[in-house]
């Protein structure tokens, strides 16, 4: 199909889509006027029922916990898919970049870059752990904190080199944390069954609202999700880095 | 106000699809798809918004905080962001392999897949 024909086809389809979308959006309640009765009820009940202050976390990890279970599995499946897609193919091999001029020493990174990497990565680890563990109290949680934790690895790479990063993030550990995170969610869900309630019921002691340890299973689920997301995003970065750094076409 | 708020959603979605249709580079195409997908995030947050509402986080609030916005929609937007990141990663990995096999990222030049 030529570009012209494709654009014509798109124009027709887009006009139809715009009309349907416009009609659909026009049927929504006007912006900012009201929220659903379900949401109002949860906003009122969640702090008392689950002893949390962040209702978004209570919904993600308790009231709609099974959604988040599948969401976690989607992430796991995507990362597994990316690992498979980016493996060394039959005509490729893994080779660490070799030093072409061994008589010349590699200049160390400038002290400013190195300091920034050390300072920023430790700050990111701290912020990540804070975000994961305070998910039930303030905005944040496993997904957001996990991404912050994984970005600490990226900063180490920026400040040093590939070999150092490989030492920092051994692949088996990352893959294990990915799997432990995903299966940990299921195991915490099973706690509910063992206690005689339904899957993913919040059966752990709820604690005092506003304390760090409160909300029952919500902080535990945040923790396992944080481990999984941090592992997933670190694997993602290392898979894409490997493509440029160590995977080469085999010489014939 | 409603027209502007929901118009942004329709505009972002359509311009993202337009980018996908006319793209000459697979990485550009993935970014365009992310633009289209961000329309759904904005729509979710807008449906859950309430004028003058505060975040659904009930800590350190003033004496008369007024209504809170919809926390369900925010949780759904979180799901949307995570799934979006997973899809973007997979598509970028596919783009890497396409470039290795075909030597190009232009969808129009990928002859082998068309015949």
mmCIF file of C-alpha atoms in Angstrom:
data_model
loop_
_atom_site.group_PDB
_atom_site.id
_atom_site.type_symbol
_atom_site.label_atom_id
_atom_site.label_comp_id
_atom_site.label_asym_id
_atom_site.label_seq_id
_atom_site.Cartn_x
_atom_site.Cartn_y
_atom_site.Cartn_z
ATOM 1 C CA UNK A 1 0.000 0.000 0.000
ATOM 2 C CA UNK A 2 1.446 3.398 -0.924
ATOM 3 C CA UNK A 3 1.836 6.064 1.740
ATOM 4 C CA UNK A 4 -0.844 8.151 0.062
ATOM 5 C CA UNK A 5 -3.390 5.338 0.100
ATOM 6 C CA UNK A 6 -2.513 4.553 3.681
ATOM 7 C CA UNK A 7 -3.013 8.176 4.737
ATOM 8 C CA UNK A 8 -6.392 8.275 2.967
ATOM 9 C CA UNK A 9 -7.468 5.110 4.730
ATOM 10 C CA UNK A 10 -6.254 6.535 8.040
ATOM 11 C CA UNK A 11 -8.160 9.797 7.461
ATOM 12 C CA UNK A 12 -11.427 7.881 6.985
ATOM 13 C CA UNK A 13 -10.786 5.627 9.986
ATOM 14 C CA UNK A 14 -9.649 8.528 12.184
ATOM 15 C CA UNK A 15 -12.761 10.548 11.321
ATOM 16 C CA UNK A 16 -14.941 7.607 12.343
ATOM 17 C CA UNK A 17 -12.906 7.060 15.505
ATOM 18 C CA UNK A 18 -12.985 10.766 16.393
ATOM 19 C CA UNK A 19 -16.769 10.858 15.995
ATOM 20 C CA UNK A 20 -17.269 7.747 18.149
ATOM 21 C CA UNK A 21 -14.753 8.931 20.724
ATOM 22 C CA UNK A 22 -16.391 12.371 20.828
ATOM 23 C CA UNK A 23 -19.850 10.870 21.319
ATOM 24 C CA UNK A 24 -18.545 8.572 24.044
ATOM 25 C CA UNK A 25 -16.633 11.272 25.901
ATOM 26 C CA UNK A 26 -19.614 13.644 25.651
ATOM 27 C CA UNK A 27 -21.679 11.068 27.547
ATOM 28 C CA UNK A 28 -19.363 11.204 30.564
ATOM 29 C CA UNK A 29 -20.334 13.303 33.590
ATOM 30 C CA UNK A 30 -18.835 16.783 33.272
ATOM 31 C CA UNK A 31 -15.204 17.068 34.348
ATOM 32 C CA UNK A 32 -14.706 17.361 38.104
ATOM 33 C CA UNK A 33 -18.393 17.171 39.008
ATOM 34 C CA UNK A 34 -18.641 13.818 40.764
ATOM 35 C CA UNK A 35 -16.882 10.538 41.502
ATOM 36 C CA UNK A 36 -18.466 7.102 41.639
ATOM 37 C CA UNK A 37 -20.345 5.897 44.719
ATOM 38 C CA UNK A 38 -17.890 2.973 44.928
ATOM 39 C CA UNK A 39 -14.936 5.353 45.169
ATOM 40 C CA UNK A 40 -16.667 7.536 47.760
ATOM 41 C CA UNK A 41 -17.403 4.461 49.848
ATOM 42 C CA UNK A 42 -13.814 3.210 49.635
ATOM 43 C CA UNK A 43 -12.401 6.639 50.522
ATOM 44 C CA UNK A 44 -14.585 6.641 53.638
ATOM 45 C CA UNK A 45 -14.158 2.989 54.655
ATOM 46 C CA UNK A 46 -10.589 2.014 53.711
ATOM 47 C CA UNK A 47 -8.765 3.929 56.465
ATOM 48 C CA UNK A 48 -11.012 2.353 59.131
ATOM 49 C CA UNK A 49 -11.268 -1.128 57.626
ATOM 50 C CA UNK A 50 -7.639 -1.616 56.621
ATOM 51 C CA UNK A 51 -5.822 0.847 58.916
ATOM 52 C CA UNK A 52 -4.051 2.590 56.021
ATOM 53 C CA UNK A 53 -3.845 6.256 55.075
ATOM 54 C CA UNK A 54 -3.125 5.787 51.339
ATOM 55 C CA UNK A 55 -6.382 4.493 49.848
ATOM 56 C CA UNK A 56 -4.773 3.888 46.428
ATOM 57 C CA UNK A 57 -2.498 1.251 48.001
ATOM 58 C CA UNK A 58 -5.437 -0.322 49.823
ATOM 59 C CA UNK A 59 -7.301 -0.662 46.509
ATOM 60 C CA UNK A 60 -4.281 -1.944 44.541
ATOM 61 C CA UNK A 61 -3.151 -4.502 47.097
ATOM 62 C CA UNK A 62 -6.306 -5.409 48.995
ATOM 63 C CA UNK A 63 -9.744 -4.603 47.559
ATOM 64 C CA UNK A 64 -8.551 -5.273 43.997
ATOM 65 C CA UNK A 65 -5.513 -7.374 44.950
ATOM 66 C CA UNK A 66 -6.165 -10.020 42.317
ATOM 67 C CA UNK A 67 -5.841 -7.347 39.574
ATOM 68 C CA UNK A 68 -2.390 -6.506 40.862
ATOM 69 C CA UNK A 69 -1.475 -10.200 40.938
ATOM 70 C CA UNK A 70 -2.179 -10.439 37.204
ATOM 71 C CA UNK A 71 -0.490 -7.113 36.570
ATOM 72 C CA UNK A 72 2.616 -8.502 38.258
ATOM 73 C CA UNK A 73 2.440 -11.615 36.082
ATOM 74 C CA UNK A 74 2.124 -9.445 32.955
ATOM 75 C CA UNK A 75 5.350 -7.713 33.956
ATOM 76 C CA UNK A 76 7.027 -11.069 34.655
ATOM 77 C CA UNK A 77 5.880 -12.465 31.291
ATOM 78 C CA UNK A 78 7.064 -9.349 29.455
ATOM 79 C CA UNK A 79 10.504 -9.504 31.059
ATOM 80 C CA UNK A 80 10.758 -13.230 30.280
ATOM 81 C CA UNK A 81 9.755 -12.436 26.672
ATOM 82 C CA UNK A 82 12.384 -9.705 26.399
ATOM 83 C CA UNK A 83 15.061 -12.060 27.805
ATOM 84 C CA UNK A 84 14.121 -14.656 25.181
ATOM 85 C CA UNK A 85 14.052 -12.114 22.339
ATOM 86 C CA UNK A 86 17.418 -10.621 23.278
ATOM 87 C CA UNK A 87 19.317 -13.875 23.918
ATOM 88 C CA UNK A 88 22.451 -14.553 21.841
ATOM 89 C CA UNK A 89 21.118 -16.019 18.576
ATOM 90 C CA UNK A 90 22.627 -19.004 16.749
ATOM 91 C CA UNK A 91 25.096 -16.832 14.833
ATOM 92 C CA UNK A 92 26.043 -14.702 17.835
ATOM 93 C CA UNK A 93 28.226 -15.187 20.874
ATOM 94 C CA UNK A 94 28.818 -13.446 24.175
ATOM 95 C CA UNK A 95 32.176 -11.746 24.310
ATOM 96 C CA UNK A 96 33.340 -9.143 26.770
ATOM 97 C CA UNK A 97 34.809 -6.164 24.913
ATOM 98 C CA UNK A 98 38.558 -6.690 24.731
ATOM 99 C CA UNK A 99 41.215 -4.088 25.309
ATOM 100 C CA UNK A 100 42.707 -3.213 21.923
ATOM 101 C CA UNK A 101 45.529 -1.132 23.402
ATOM 102 C CA UNK A 102 46.715 -2.929 26.541
ATOM 103 C CA UNK A 103 49.819 -0.719 26.836
ATOM 104 C CA UNK A 104 47.672 2.345 27.518
ATOM 105 C CA UNK A 105 45.796 2.535 30.804
ATOM 106 C CA UNK A 106 42.101 3.393 30.802
ATOM 107 C CA UNK A 107 41.648 6.813 32.391
ATOM 108 C CA UNK A 108 39.485 6.512 35.516
ATOM 109 C CA UNK A 109 36.144 8.361 35.463
ATOM 110 C CA UNK A 110 36.446 11.922 36.650
ATOM 111 C CA UNK A 111 36.096 12.288 40.432
ATOM 112 C CA UNK A 112 32.994 14.423 39.934
ATOM 113 C CA UNK A 113 31.213 11.710 37.930
ATOM 114 C CA UNK A 114 32.313 9.007 40.345
ATOM 115 C CA UNK A 115 31.176 10.984 43.381
ATOM 116 C CA UNK A 116 27.859 11.765 41.734
ATOM 117 C CA UNK A 117 27.349 8.073 40.937
ATOM 118 C CA UNK A 118 28.148 6.961 44.498
ATOM 119 C CA UNK A 119 26.108 9.746 46.067
ATOM 120 C CA UNK A 120 23.147 9.453 43.698
ATOM 121 C CA UNK A 121 22.966 5.656 43.730
ATOM 122 C CA UNK A 122 22.956 5.474 47.527
ATOM 123 C CA UNK A 123 20.333 8.209 47.618
ATOM 124 C CA UNK A 124 18.245 6.288 45.083
ATOM 125 C CA UNK A 125 18.488 3.051 47.095
ATOM 126 C CA UNK A 126 17.374 4.941 50.201
ATOM 127 C CA UNK A 127 14.493 6.668 48.386
ATOM 128 C CA UNK A 128 13.475 3.378 46.781
ATOM 129 C CA UNK A 129 13.321 1.523 50.090
ATOM 130 C CA UNK A 130 11.445 4.446 51.658
ATOM 131 C CA UNK A 131 8.915 4.478 48.797
ATOM 132 C CA UNK A 132 8.349 0.703 48.964
ATOM 133 C CA UNK A 133 7.957 0.492 52.746
ATOM 134 C CA UNK A 134 5.697 3.550 53.107
ATOM 135 C CA UNK A 135 3.236 2.501 50.393
ATOM 136 C CA UNK A 136 0.399 2.090 52.894
ATOM 137 C CA UNK A 137 0.971 5.554 54.410
ATOM 138 C CA UNK A 138 1.901 7.971 51.633
ATOM 139 C CA UNK A 139 1.790 7.898 47.818
ATOM 140 C CA UNK A 140 4.160 5.207 46.566
ATOM 141 C CA UNK A 141 4.421 1.467 46.931
ATOM 142 C CA UNK A 142 6.088 -1.542 45.366
ATOM 143 C CA UNK A 143 5.817 -0.550 41.705
ATOM 144 C CA UNK A 144 7.069 3.010 42.089
ATOM 145 C CA UNK A 145 9.753 2.134 44.657
ATOM 146 C CA UNK A 146 10.950 -0.838 42.599
ATOM 147 C CA UNK A 147 11.584 1.397 39.597
ATOM 148 C CA UNK A 148 13.525 3.862 41.785
ATOM 149 C CA UNK A 149 15.622 0.979 43.176
ATOM 150 C CA UNK A 150 16.396 -0.333 39.686
ATOM 151 C CA UNK A 151 17.475 3.127 38.539
ATOM 152 C CA UNK A 152 20.257 2.978 41.168
ATOM 153 C CA UNK A 153 21.905 0.310 38.977
ATOM 154 C CA UNK A 154 21.676 2.565 35.925
ATOM 155 C CA UNK A 155 23.433 5.364 37.821
ATOM 156 C CA UNK A 156 26.262 2.991 38.803
ATOM 157 C CA UNK A 157 26.690 2.195 35.101
ATOM 158 C CA UNK A 158 26.832 5.885 34.187
ATOM 159 C CA UNK A 159 29.580 6.516 36.724
ATOM 160 C CA UNK A 160 31.698 3.406 36.157
ATOM 161 C CA UNK A 161 31.879 0.806 33.401
ATOM 162 C CA UNK A 162 30.192 -2.357 32.192
ATOM 163 C CA UNK A 163 32.357 -4.816 34.147
ATOM 164 C CA UNK A 164 31.688 -3.081 37.472
ATOM 165 C CA UNK A 165 27.950 -3.117 36.830
ATOM 166 C CA UNK A 166 28.054 -6.832 36.020
ATOM 167 C CA UNK A 167 29.642 -7.394 39.424
ATOM 168 C CA UNK A 168 26.991 -5.214 41.050
ATOM 169 C CA UNK A 169 24.051 -7.012 39.505
ATOM 170 C CA UNK A 170 24.724 -10.716 38.949
ATOM 171 C CA UNK A 171 22.091 -12.057 36.552
ATOM 172 C CA UNK A 172 21.082 -15.087 38.708
ATOM 173 C CA UNK A 173 20.317 -12.785 41.645
ATOM 174 C CA UNK A 174 18.163 -10.491 39.495
ATOM 175 C CA UNK A 175 16.280 -13.407 37.952
ATOM 176 C CA UNK A 176 15.779 -14.943 41.386
ATOM 177 C CA UNK A 177 14.413 -11.692 42.791
ATOM 178 C CA UNK A 178 12.030 -11.473 39.829
ATOM 179 C CA UNK A 179 10.705 -14.981 40.532
ATOM 180 C CA UNK A 180 10.676 -14.617 44.324
ATOM 181 C CA UNK A 181 8.711 -11.382 43.996
ATOM 182 C CA UNK A 182 6.067 -12.929 41.753
ATOM 183 C CA UNK A 183 5.694 -16.147 43.752
ATOM 184 C CA UNK A 184 5.796 -14.233 47.056
ATOM 185 C CA UNK A 185 2.596 -12.461 46.017
ATOM 186 C CA UNK A 186 0.863 -15.811 45.504
ATOM 187 C CA UNK A 187 2.203 -17.170 48.821
ATOM 188 C CA UNK A 188 0.932 -14.118 50.742
ATOM 189 C CA UNK A 189 -2.395 -14.631 48.960
ATOM 190 C CA UNK A 190 -2.412 -18.251 50.159
ATOM 191 C CA UNK A 191 -2.101 -17.020 53.776
ATOM 192 C CA UNK A 192 -5.744 -16.050 53.457
ATOM 193 C CA UNK A 193 -6.714 -19.593 52.451
ATOM 194 C CA UNK A 194 -4.727 -21.104 55.350
ATOM 195 C CA UNK A 195 -6.519 -18.772 57.761
ATOM 196 C CA UNK A 196 -9.839 -20.102 56.500
ATOM 197 C CA UNK A 197 -10.755 -16.956 54.537
ATOM 198 C CA UNK A 198 -10.593 -16.388 50.775
ATOM 199 C CA UNK A 199 -7.485 -15.965 48.595
ATOM 200 C CA UNK A 200 -5.664 -12.650 49.216
ATOM 201 C CA UNK A 201 -7.758 -11.820 52.296
ATOM 202 C CA UNK A 202 -6.058 -9.397 54.632
ATOM 203 C CA UNK A 203 -5.611 -11.808 57.548
ATOM 204 C CA UNK A 204 -2.427 -10.412 59.137
ATOM 205 C CA UNK A 205 -2.733 -8.090 62.171
ATOM 206 C CA UNK A 206 -3.705 -4.628 60.954
ATOM 207 C CA UNK A 207 -1.657 -2.534 63.396
ATOM 208 C CA UNK A 208 -2.272 1.112 64.255
ATOM 209 C CA UNK A 209 -3.302 3.469 61.449
ATOM 210 C CA UNK A 210 -0.402 5.748 60.513
ATOM 211 C CA UNK A 211 2.333 3.497 61.884
ATOM 212 C CA UNK A 212 4.989 2.063 59.584
ATOM 213 C CA UNK A 213 3.748 -1.450 60.362
ATOM 214 C CA UNK A 214 0.051 -1.199 59.594
ATOM 215 C CA UNK A 215 -2.364 -2.400 56.952
ATOM 216 C CA UNK A 216 -1.804 -6.154 57.396
ATOM 217 C CA UNK A 217 -0.793 -7.812 54.129
ATOM 218 C CA UNK A 218 -0.617 -4.488 52.211
ATOM 219 C CA UNK A 219 3.001 -3.627 53.195
ATOM 220 C CA UNK A 220 4.034 -7.279 52.714
ATOM 221 C CA UNK A 221 2.609 -7.314 49.172
ATOM 222 C CA UNK A 222 4.263 -3.942 48.500
ATOM 223 C CA UNK A 223 7.567 -5.463 49.564
ATOM 224 C CA UNK A 224 7.393 -8.497 47.256
ATOM 225 C CA UNK A 225 6.180 -6.327 44.369
ATOM 226 C CA UNK A 226 9.070 -3.937 45.017
ATOM 227 C CA UNK A 227 11.560 -6.834 44.861
ATOM 228 C CA UNK A 228 10.023 -8.083 41.619
ATOM 229 C CA UNK A 229 9.846 -4.702 39.896
ATOM 230 C CA UNK A 230 13.408 -3.772 40.899
ATOM 231 C CA UNK A 231 14.641 -7.137 39.543
ATOM 232 C CA UNK A 232 12.573 -6.785 36.345
ATOM 233 C CA UNK A 233 13.785 -3.305 35.455
ATOM 234 C CA UNK A 234 17.412 -4.157 36.263
ATOM 235 C CA UNK A 235 17.122 -7.235 33.981
ATOM 236 C CA UNK A 236 15.599 -5.036 31.254
ATOM 237 C CA UNK A 237 18.511 -2.594 31.401
ATOM 238 C CA UNK A 238 21.145 -5.324 31.433
ATOM 239 C CA UNK A 239 19.503 -7.173 28.482
ATOM 240 C CA UNK A 240 19.524 -4.039 26.332
ATOM 241 C CA UNK A 241 23.076 -3.136 27.460
ATOM 242 C CA UNK A 242 24.278 -6.647 26.587
ATOM 243 C CA UNK A 243 23.107 -6.104 23.015
ATOM 244 C CA UNK A 244 25.666 -3.351 22.498
ATOM 245 C CA UNK A 245 28.335 -4.440 24.973
ATOM 246 C CA UNK A 246 28.847 -8.205 24.803
ATOM 247 C CA UNK A 247 26.706 -9.863 22.108
ATOM 248 C CA UNK A 248 28.631 -9.995 18.819
ATOM 249 C CA UNK A 249 28.138 -11.693 15.489
ATOM 250 C CA UNK A 250 30.368 -14.754 15.449
ATOM 251 C CA UNK A 251 33.314 -14.454 13.057
ATOM 252 C CA UNK A 252 33.434 -17.162 10.449
ATOM 253 C CA UNK B 1 -13.837 22.841 30.964
ATOM 254 C CA UNK B 2 -15.127 19.359 30.094
ATOM 255 C CA UNK B 3 -14.515 19.976 26.396
ATOM 256 C CA UNK B 4 -10.893 20.912 27.032
ATOM 257 C CA UNK B 5 -10.288 18.036 29.473
ATOM 258 C CA UNK B 6 -11.759 15.290 27.305
ATOM 259 C CA UNK B 7 -10.566 16.927 24.074
ATOM 260 C CA UNK B 8 -6.972 16.416 25.217
ATOM 261 C CA UNK B 9 -7.682 12.683 25.542
ATOM 262 C CA UNK B 10 -9.150 12.368 22.033
ATOM 263 C CA UNK B 11 -6.359 14.524 20.547
ATOM 264 C CA UNK B 12 -3.540 12.567 22.225
ATOM 265 C CA UNK B 13 -5.034 9.232 21.184
ATOM 266 C CA UNK B 14 -5.571 10.241 17.543
ATOM 267 C CA UNK B 15 -2.195 11.969 17.150
ATOM 268 C CA UNK B 16 -0.502 8.887 18.624
ATOM 269 C CA UNK B 17 -2.283 6.592 16.135
ATOM 270 C CA UNK B 18 -1.405 9.030 13.327
ATOM 271 C CA UNK B 19 2.248 8.722 14.335
ATOM 272 C CA UNK B 20 2.012 4.917 14.288
ATOM 273 C CA UNK B 21 0.437 4.931 10.798
ATOM 274 C CA UNK B 22 2.932 7.332 9.213
ATOM 275 C CA UNK B 23 6.052 6.235 11.108
ATOM 276 C CA UNK B 24 9.274 5.605 9.171
ATOM 277 C CA UNK B 25 11.180 4.209 12.130
ATOM 278 C CA UNK B 26 10.144 1.385 14.462
ATOM 279 C CA UNK B 27 11.495 3.141 17.585
ATOM 280 C CA UNK B 28 9.531 6.276 16.660
ATOM 281 C CA UNK B 29 6.529 3.986 16.215
ATOM 282 C CA UNK B 30 6.879 2.584 19.740
ATOM 283 C CA UNK B 31 7.087 6.104 21.165
ATOM 284 C CA UNK B 32 3.940 7.085 19.228
ATOM 285 C CA UNK B 33 2.157 4.081 20.696
ATOM 286 C CA UNK B 34 3.179 5.287 24.169
ATOM 287 C CA UNK B 35 1.678 8.692 23.345
ATOM 288 C CA UNK B 36 -1.617 7.044 22.333
ATOM 289 C CA UNK B 37 -1.529 4.947 25.486
ATOM 290 C CA UNK B 38 -0.948 7.975 27.719
ATOM 291 C CA UNK B 39 -4.377 9.204 26.577
ATOM 292 C CA UNK B 40 -5.940 6.356 28.569
ATOM 293 C CA UNK B 41 -3.991 7.359 31.700
ATOM 294 C CA UNK B 42 -5.242 10.923 31.405
ATOM 295 C CA UNK B 43 -8.814 9.753 30.764
ATOM 296 C CA UNK B 44 -8.740 7.539 33.875
ATOM 297 C CA UNK B 45 -7.418 10.347 36.079
ATOM 298 C CA UNK B 46 -9.938 12.824 34.636
ATOM 299 C CA UNK B 47 -12.887 10.525 35.279
ATOM 300 C CA UNK B 48 -11.702 10.232 38.868
ATOM 301 C CA UNK B 49 -11.174 13.975 39.381
ATOM 302 C CA UNK B 50 -13.422 16.085 41.542
ATOM 303 C CA UNK B 51 -13.156 19.884 41.600
ATOM 304 C CA UNK B 52 -11.283 21.041 44.684
ATOM 305 C CA UNK B 53 -10.651 17.442 45.717
ATOM 306 C CA UNK B 54 -7.513 16.397 47.542
ATOM 307 C CA UNK B 55 -5.408 13.274 46.988
ATOM 308 C CA UNK B 56 -6.904 10.085 48.510
ATOM 309 C CA UNK B 57 -4.171 10.027 51.139
ATOM 310 C CA UNK B 58 -5.676 10.702 54.553
ATOM 311 C CA UNK B 59 -2.692 11.939 56.497
ATOM 312 C CA UNK B 60 -1.762 15.446 57.701
ATOM 313 C CA UNK B 61 -4.956 16.943 56.306
ATOM 314 C CA UNK B 62 -6.274 20.388 57.303
ATOM 315 C CA UNK B 63 -9.345 20.582 59.561
ATOM 316 C CA UNK B 64 -11.857 20.752 56.675
ATOM 317 C CA UNK B 65 -10.146 18.976 53.787
ATOM 318 C CA UNK B 66 -13.200 18.724 51.527
ATOM 319 C CA UNK B 67 -13.784 15.791 49.177
ATOM 320 C CA UNK B 68 -11.092 13.373 47.997
ATOM 321 C CA UNK B 69 -10.641 12.359 44.358
ATOM 322 C CA UNK B 70 -11.362 8.827 43.066
ATOM 323 C CA UNK B 71 -8.687 6.403 44.329
ATOM 324 C CA UNK B 72 -9.972 3.520 42.155
ATOM 325 C CA UNK B 73 -9.115 5.379 38.955
ATOM 326 C CA UNK B 74 -5.644 6.173 40.280
ATOM 327 C CA UNK B 75 -5.061 2.478 41.026
ATOM 328 C CA UNK B 76 -6.218 1.641 37.476
ATOM 329 C CA UNK B 77 -3.890 4.298 36.042
ATOM 330 C CA UNK B 78 -1.027 2.629 37.946
ATOM 331 C CA UNK B 79 -1.906 -0.697 36.289
ATOM 332 C CA UNK B 80 -2.033 1.060 32.930
ATOM 333 C CA UNK B 81 1.440 2.568 33.399
ATOM 334 C CA UNK B 82 2.969 -0.797 34.353
ATOM 335 C CA UNK B 83 1.381 -2.626 31.420
ATOM 336 C CA UNK B 84 2.456 0.216 29.125
ATOM 337 C CA UNK B 85 6.066 -0.120 30.283
ATOM 338 C CA UNK B 86 5.958 -3.898 29.710
ATOM 339 C CA UNK B 87 4.567 -3.470 26.169
ATOM 340 C CA UNK B 88 7.115 -0.753 25.299
ATOM 341 C CA UNK B 89 9.977 -2.981 26.482
ATOM 342 C CA UNK B 90 8.796 -5.956 24.425
ATOM 343 C CA UNK B 91 8.321 -3.866 21.277
ATOM 344 C CA UNK B 92 11.769 -2.261 21.636
ATOM 345 C CA UNK B 93 13.315 -5.737 21.986
ATOM 346 C CA UNK B 94 11.527 -6.745 18.757
ATOM 347 C CA UNK B 95 12.861 -3.600 17.066
ATOM 348 C CA UNK B 96 16.426 -4.555 18.076
ATOM 349 C CA UNK B 97 16.055 -7.983 16.456
ATOM 350 C CA UNK B 98 14.348 -6.577 13.336
ATOM 351 C CA UNK B 99 17.279 -4.214 12.857
ATOM 352 C CA UNK B 100 19.723 -7.116 13.173
ATOM 353 C CA UNK B 101 17.877 -9.300 10.657
ATOM 354 C CA UNK B 102 16.727 -6.715 8.131
ATOM 355 C CA UNK B 103 19.348 -3.999 8.603
ATOM 356 C CA UNK B 104 16.682 -1.303 8.684
ATOM 357 C CA UNK B 105 14.126 0.134 11.071
ATOM 358 C CA UNK B 106 11.875 1.584 8.347
ATOM 359 C CA UNK B 107 8.638 -0.457 8.329
ATOM 360 C CA UNK B 108 8.158 0.330 4.614
ATOM 361 C CA UNK B 109 11.486 -1.303 3.733
ATOM 362 C CA UNK B 110 10.748 -4.593 5.488
ATOM 363 C CA UNK B 111 10.059 -6.382 2.210
ATOM 364 C CA UNK B 112 10.502 -9.935 3.444
ATOM 365 C CA UNK B 113 7.567 -9.729 5.812
ATOM 366 C CA UNK B 114 5.255 -8.355 3.150
ATOM 367 C CA UNK B 115 5.440 -10.945 0.378
#
